[in-house]
Amino acid sequence: MRRRRSGAARRWAVVGSGVAVLLSLPSLIGALPASDAGTPAADLRRAALASTGVAFSGYAQAAGGLALPVGEQLTGVADLLSDRTTMRTWYRGPADWRVDVVSPTGETGVHADASGTWTWDYVANAATRTPQTALALPTAPDLLPSALGRRLLSEAGDGELSRFGADRVAGRDALGLRVVPADQASSVGRVDVWVDAASGVPLRVQVFGEAGGEPAVDTSFLELDLGTPAADVVDFTLPPAAELRAGQDPQLLQAATRGTRGVLALPDVLAGLDRRRIDGAPATVGVYGRGVTLLTVSPLPGRAAAGLRSALADAPGAVVDDLGVRIAAGPLGLMLADGPDGTVLLTGTVTLDALAAAAGELTGGTS
């Protein structure tokens, strides 16, 4: 078996863990008027979360509008956030699905089973096996509105929810459900999710920054057919002549922190956000917040920090002070903070003020 593991991926894995929710697509409205069932917001949220058992096949598009100043160090994640992604999907259940990413140069298929995923590159005739991990870089299936909508609704409180009408999405009646995050640290102004009135499947998702305007995140089904796809469409069998590659594993994020000078002390609360306990996550990585307001913290090796520091400092709107350097790319914040034990990377859907407050708490500096 031929094992390939990019050094850049190891260095930048922590950045990707904080940006998995930032995906987008242009507006697409159905031709027919939609019927609003008047379902209360809390009931509509419950229907969306219960839709994991609804099988379907469909066609979706996503187009990112966020430019990450990371150069070639995080090409795959940067492409997801800045380019158009076209997908065909077949979904039989939470651990039994397939998503094909269609591009002008070919197709890449992702097949999920109970223990992980197979990624099949048709052009390269290569398959990558990736086991389930506690934290992972975002991939194209994270762009699907069904998965993204459920993720963003999963931790929303009833007080953060409201209804805002209906629309036609993928030819179906879709009920509007809005989330306005209550956390003061959040850089997200609101999340709008259109939920299929009949099945509860999220059909479209938009995420807006604090300033409103155009959505920073917008992903939608263009076609959706309810019904269980055939098993042989979703299953994957490794072709005899294919190259086998190893995907990321639980050591990926741990590798990102190798070479740091000290052990970062992670508090239970940071910038007013509670720390999340994630089974299997490296002890050196801290994830804070809930719902659409998330902050990821990790020490960063010197060589990786140097390249990112230069890219961030040159980005429009960069703030450089005694704490380090920080930028906002839409709702996404990125910061390198300088502490006595080395460099700390902070990234997530929080404000620049929240990044500065967190950096001061971690390093003993003044925000």
Coordinates of C-alpha atoms in Angstrom, one line a residue:
M1 CA 0.0 0.0 0.0
R2 CA 1.3 3.4 -0.9
R3 CA 1.0 5.9 1.9
R4 CA 0.9 9.6 1.1
R5 CA 0.6 12.3 3.7
S6 CA 1.2 15.9 2.9
G7 CA 3.4 17.8 5.3
A8 CA 1.3 20.9 4.5
A9 CA -1.9 19.0 5.5
R10 CA -0.4 18.1 8.9
R11 CA 0.7 21.7 9.5
W12 CA -2.6 23.2 8.5
A13 CA -5.1 20.7 9.8
V14 CA -6.1 22.8 12.8
V15 CA -7.1 25.7 10.5
G16 CA -9.5 23.5 8.6
S17 CA -11.1 22.2 11.8
G18 CA -12.4 25.7 12.5
V19 CA -13.9 26.5 9.1
A20 CA -16.0 23.4 8.2
V21 CA -19.3 25.4 8.3
L22 CA -18.3 28.2 5.9
L23 CA -19.7 27.2 2.5
S24 CA -21.8 29.1 -0.1
L25 CA -24.0 29.2 -3.3
P26 CA -25.9 31.8 -5.4
S27 CA -29.6 32.2 -4.9
L28 CA -31.9 29.8 -6.8
I29 CA -35.7 30.3 -6.4
G30 CA -38.4 27.8 -7.7
A31 CA -40.8 29.1 -10.3
L32 CA -44.0 28.2 -8.3
P33 CA -45.2 29.9 -5.1
A34 CA -44.5 28.1 -1.9
S35 CA -47.1 27.1 0.7
D36 CA -46.3 28.0 4.3
A37 CA -47.7 25.4 6.6
G38 CA -47.3 27.7 9.6
T39 CA -45.2 25.1 11.5
P40 CA -43.7 26.6 14.7
A41 CA -40.0 27.2 14.7
A42 CA -39.2 24.6 17.4
D43 CA -41.3 22.0 15.7
L44 CA -39.6 22.7 12.3
R45 CA -36.2 22.3 13.9
R46 CA -37.1 19.0 15.4
A47 CA -38.4 17.8 12.0
A48 CA -35.1 18.8 10.4
L49 CA -33.0 17.0 13.0
A50 CA -35.2 13.9 12.7
S51 CA -34.6 13.8 8.9
T52 CA -31.4 11.8 9.2
G53 CA -33.5 8.7 8.4
V54 CA -35.0 10.1 5.2
A55 CA -33.4 8.6 2.1
F56 CA -33.0 10.6 -1.1
S57 CA -30.9 11.3 -4.2
G58 CA -30.2 14.7 -5.6
Y59 CA -28.1 17.4 -7.2
A60 CA -26.7 20.4 -5.4
Q61 CA -24.3 23.3 -5.9
A62 CA -22.2 25.4 -3.6
A63 CA -20.0 28.4 -4.4
G64 CA -17.7 29.8 -1.8
G65 CA -17.2 33.5 -1.4
L66 CA -14.4 33.5 1.3
A67 CA -10.8 34.0 0.4
L68 CA -8.4 32.5 2.9
P69 CA -4.9 34.1 2.8
V70 CA -3.1 30.8 3.2
G71 CA -1.5 30.3 -0.2
E72 CA -0.7 26.7 -1.1
Q73 CA -0.6 25.5 2.5
L74 CA -4.3 24.7 2.7
T75 CA -5.4 24.4 -1.0
G76 CA -8.2 21.9 -0.5
V77 CA -10.0 23.8 2.2
A78 CA -9.4 27.1 0.5
D79 CA -11.0 25.8 -2.7
L80 CA -14.1 24.7 -0.9
L81 CA -14.5 28.2 0.5
S82 CA -13.9 30.1 -2.7
D83 CA -14.9 28.0 -5.7
R84 CA -18.1 26.6 -7.0
T85 CA -18.7 22.9 -6.1
T86 CA -21.2 20.8 -8.0
M87 CA -22.4 17.6 -6.4
R88 CA -24.5 14.5 -7.1
T89 CA -25.6 12.6 -4.0
W90 CA -27.2 9.3 -3.0
Y91 CA -28.2 9.0 0.7
R92 CA -29.4 5.8 2.3
G93 CA -28.6 6.7 5.9
P94 CA -26.1 8.6 8.1
A95 CA -23.3 6.0 7.5
D96 CA -24.4 4.8 4.0
W97 CA -24.1 7.5 1.3
R98 CA -22.2 8.7 -1.7
V99 CA -21.4 12.2 -2.9
D100 CA -19.8 12.7 -6.4
V101 CA -18.0 16.0 -6.9
V102 CA -18.2 17.0 -10.6
S103 CA -15.6 19.3 -12.1
P104 CA -14.5 20.2 -15.7
T105 CA -11.6 17.7 -15.3
G106 CA -13.5 14.7 -14.0
E107 CA -15.3 13.3 -10.9
T108 CA -14.3 12.4 -7.4
G109 CA -16.7 10.1 -5.5
V110 CA -16.9 9.9 -1.7
H111 CA -18.5 6.7 -0.3
A112 CA -19.3 6.5 3.4
D113 CA -19.7 3.3 5.5
A114 CA -19.8 2.6 9.2
S115 CA -16.1 3.1 9.8
G116 CA -15.1 5.9 7.5
T117 CA -15.1 6.9 3.9
W118 CA -13.6 5.9 0.5
T119 CA -12.6 8.8 -1.8
W120 CA -12.3 7.6 -5.4
D121 CA -10.4 9.8 -7.9
Y122 CA -11.6 8.7 -11.3
V123 CA -8.9 10.5 -13.2
A124 CA -6.0 9.3 -11.0
N125 CA -7.4 5.8 -10.6
A126 CA -6.7 6.1 -6.9
A127 CA -8.7 5.5 -3.8
T128 CA -8.1 7.1 -0.4
R129 CA -9.4 5.4 2.8
T130 CA -10.1 7.8 5.7
P131 CA -11.3 6.5 9.1
Q132 CA -13.7 8.4 11.3
T133 CA -11.9 11.1 13.3
A134 CA -13.0 13.4 16.1
L135 CA -11.8 16.5 14.2
A136 CA -11.2 16.5 10.5
L137 CA -10.6 18.8 7.5
P138 CA -13.9 19.8 5.8
T139 CA -14.6 18.0 2.5
A140 CA -17.3 18.4 -0.2
P141 CA -20.0 16.3 1.5
D142 CA -20.0 19.0 4.3
L143 CA -21.4 21.4 1.7
L144 CA -24.7 19.5 1.3
P145 CA -27.5 21.5 2.7
S146 CA -29.0 18.4 4.4
A147 CA -25.9 17.8 6.5
L148 CA -25.0 21.5 7.0
G149 CA -28.5 22.5 7.9
R150 CA -28.8 19.8 10.6
R151 CA -25.4 20.6 12.0
L152 CA -26.2 24.3 12.3
L153 CA -29.6 23.6 13.9
S154 CA -28.5 20.9 16.2
E155 CA -27.4 23.2 19.1
A156 CA -29.7 26.2 18.5
G157 CA -31.8 27.1 21.5
D158 CA -35.5 27.8 21.1
G159 CA -34.9 31.4 21.9
E160 CA -32.6 31.7 19.0
L161 CA -35.2 30.4 16.5
S162 CA -37.8 32.1 14.5
R163 CA -39.9 31.5 11.3
F164 CA -39.7 33.8 8.2
G165 CA -42.0 32.4 5.5
A166 CA -41.6 29.9 2.8
D167 CA -40.0 29.4 -0.7
R168 CA -39.7 26.9 -3.5
V169 CA -36.4 25.0 -3.4
A170 CA -35.7 22.1 -5.8
G171 CA -39.3 22.2 -6.8
R172 CA -40.5 21.6 -3.2
D173 CA -42.3 23.7 -0.6
A174 CA -39.6 24.8 1.9
L175 CA -40.3 26.5 5.2
G176 CA -37.9 29.2 6.4
L177 CA -36.3 28.7 9.8
R178 CA -33.9 31.4 11.1
V179 CA -31.2 31.1 13.8
V180 CA -29.9 34.3 15.4
P181 CA -27.0 33.3 17.7
A182 CA -27.2 34.6 21.2
D183 CA -23.5 34.4 22.0
Q184 CA -21.9 37.9 22.1
A185 CA -18.7 36.6 20.6
S186 CA -20.4 35.3 17.4
S187 CA -19.4 36.8 14.1
V188 CA -22.5 35.3 12.5
G189 CA -25.5 37.6 12.2
R190 CA -28.1 34.9 11.3
V191 CA -28.5 31.5 9.7
D192 CA -31.5 30.9 7.3
V193 CA -32.4 27.2 6.7
W194 CA -35.2 26.2 4.3
V195 CA -36.7 22.9 5.5
D196 CA -38.7 20.6 3.2
A197 CA -42.3 20.8 4.5
A198 CA -43.0 17.1 3.7
S199 CA -39.8 15.3 4.8
G200 CA -37.9 17.7 7.1
V201 CA -34.8 17.5 5.0
P202 CA -32.9 20.9 4.9
L203 CA -32.9 22.0 1.3
R204 CA -31.0 25.3 1.4
V205 CA -28.7 27.0 4.0
Q206 CA -27.5 30.6 4.1
V207 CA -25.2 32.1 6.7
F208 CA -24.9 35.9 7.0
G209 CA -22.2 37.9 8.8
E210 CA -22.8 40.6 11.4
A211 CA -23.0 43.3 8.7
G212 CA -25.7 41.5 6.7
G213 CA -25.5 42.0 2.9
E214 CA -24.8 39.1 0.7
P215 CA -24.6 35.7 2.4
A216 CA -21.2 34.4 3.2
V217 CA -22.6 30.9 3.1
D218 CA -25.2 29.7 0.6
T219 CA -25.7 26.0 -0.4
S220 CA -28.8 24.5 -2.1
F221 CA -30.3 21.5 -3.7
L222 CA -31.3 22.0 -7.3
E223 CA -33.0 18.6 -7.6
L224 CA -34.2 16.2 -4.9
D225 CA -35.9 12.9 -5.2
L226 CA -37.2 11.1 -2.0
G227 CA -36.7 7.4 -2.0
T228 CA -34.0 4.9 -1.1
P229 CA -31.2 4.6 -3.7
A230 CA -30.0 1.2 -4.6
A231 CA -27.2 -0.2 -2.4
D232 CA -24.9 -0.9 -5.4
V233 CA -25.0 2.8 -6.3
V234 CA -23.6 3.8 -2.9
D235 CA -21.3 0.8 -2.2
F236 CA -17.6 1.0 -3.1
T237 CA -15.3 -1.8 -4.1
L238 CA -11.6 -1.1 -4.7
P239 CA -10.7 -1.8 -8.3
P240 CA -7.9 -4.4 -8.7
A241 CA -5.5 -2.0 -10.5
A242 CA -6.2 1.1 -8.4
E243 CA -3.7 2.9 -6.3
L244 CA -4.5 2.8 -2.6
R245 CA -3.8 5.9 -0.5
A246 CA -4.1 6.4 3.2
G247 CA -6.2 9.3 4.4
Q248 CA -6.1 11.4 7.5
D249 CA -6.3 9.6 10.8
P250 CA -6.6 10.5 14.5
Q251 CA -2.9 11.5 14.5
L252 CA -3.4 14.3 12.0
L253 CA -4.2 17.1 14.4
Q254 CA -1.7 15.8 16.9
A255 CA 1.0 16.2 14.1
A256 CA -0.1 19.8 13.7
T257 CA 1.2 20.6 17.2
R258 CA 4.6 18.8 17.0
G259 CA 7.5 21.1 17.4
T260 CA 5.9 23.6 19.8
R261 CA 8.0 24.7 22.7
G262 CA 5.5 24.3 25.6
V263 CA 2.2 22.8 26.7
L264 CA -0.7 25.2 26.1
A265 CA -2.9 25.4 29.2
L266 CA -6.5 25.3 27.9
P267 CA -9.1 26.8 30.3
D268 CA -12.7 25.6 30.6
V269 CA -14.0 28.9 29.4
L270 CA -12.4 31.2 26.8
A271 CA -13.7 34.6 25.6
G272 CA -17.0 33.7 27.3
L273 CA -17.3 30.4 25.4
D274 CA -17.5 27.0 27.2
R275 CA -15.0 24.3 26.1
R276 CA -16.4 21.3 24.3
R277 CA -15.4 17.8 25.3
I278 CA -14.8 15.8 22.1
D279 CA -13.9 12.1 22.5
G280 CA -10.7 11.3 20.6
A281 CA -9.6 14.9 20.0
P282 CA -6.0 15.7 20.9
A283 CA -5.5 17.2 24.3
T284 CA -3.5 20.0 22.7
V285 CA -6.5 21.3 20.7
G286 CA -9.3 23.2 22.3
V287 CA -12.7 23.7 20.8
Y288 CA -15.0 26.3 22.4
G289 CA -18.6 27.4 21.8
R290 CA -21.7 25.8 20.3
G291 CA -23.9 25.8 17.2
V292 CA -22.7 28.4 14.7
T293 CA -20.3 30.1 17.2
L294 CA -17.1 28.0 17.4
L295 CA -13.5 28.8 18.3
T296 CA -10.6 26.4 17.8
V297 CA -7.3 26.9 19.6
S298 CA -4.0 25.1 19.2
P299 CA -0.3 25.7 19.6
L300 CA 1.4 25.9 16.2
P301 CA 5.0 24.9 15.3
G302 CA 7.4 27.7 14.4
R303 CA 7.9 26.9 10.7
A304 CA 4.1 26.7 10.0
A305 CA 3.5 29.8 12.1
A306 CA 6.0 31.9 10.1
G307 CA 4.3 31.3 6.7
L308 CA 0.8 31.9 8.1
R309 CA 1.9 35.1 9.9
S310 CA 3.2 36.6 6.8
A311 CA 0.0 35.8 4.8
L312 CA -2.2 37.2 7.5
A313 CA -0.3 40.4 8.0
D314 CA -0.5 41.1 4.2
A315 CA -4.3 40.5 4.1
P316 CA -6.7 43.5 3.8
G317 CA -7.9 44.7 7.2
A318 CA -5.3 42.8 9.2
V319 CA -4.9 44.0 12.8
V320 CA -1.3 43.7 14.0
D321 CA -0.6 44.6 17.7
D322 CA 1.3 43.3 20.7
L323 CA -1.0 40.2 20.9
G324 CA -0.2 39.1 17.3
V325 CA -2.0 39.3 14.0
R326 CA -5.6 38.7 13.2
I327 CA -8.0 39.0 10.3
A328 CA -11.7 38.5 9.4
A329 CA -12.6 36.8 6.2
G330 CA -16.4 37.2 6.3
P331 CA -17.6 35.5 9.5
L332 CA -14.4 33.6 9.8
G333 CA -11.7 34.9 12.1
L334 CA -8.1 33.8 12.1
M335 CA -5.4 34.9 14.5
L336 CA -1.8 34.1 15.5
A337 CA -1.0 35.0 19.1
D338 CA 2.4 35.2 20.6
G339 CA 2.8 33.7 24.0
P340 CA 5.7 32.8 26.3
D341 CA 5.6 29.1 25.2
G342 CA 5.3 29.8 21.4
T343 CA 2.7 30.7 18.9
V344 CA -1.0 30.0 19.3
L345 CA -3.5 29.6 16.4
L346 CA -7.1 30.7 17.0
T347 CA -9.7 30.3 14.3
G348 CA -13.5 30.2 14.2
T349 CA -16.8 32.1 13.7
V350 CA -16.1 34.7 16.3
T351 CA -15.4 38.4 16.2
L352 CA -11.9 40.0 16.1
D353 CA -12.6 41.4 19.6
A354 CA -13.4 37.8 20.8
L355 CA -10.1 36.6 19.2
A356 CA -8.2 39.3 21.0
A357 CA -9.8 38.5 24.3
A358 CA -9.1 34.8 23.9
A359 CA -5.5 35.5 23.0
G360 CA -5.0 37.7 26.0
E361 CA -6.5 35.0 28.3
L362 CA -4.2 32.3 26.8
T363 CA -1.0 34.2 26.7
G364 CA -1.3 36.7 29.5
G365 CA -1.3 39.6 27.1
T366 CA -3.6 42.6 27.1
S367 CA -6.6 42.6 24.7

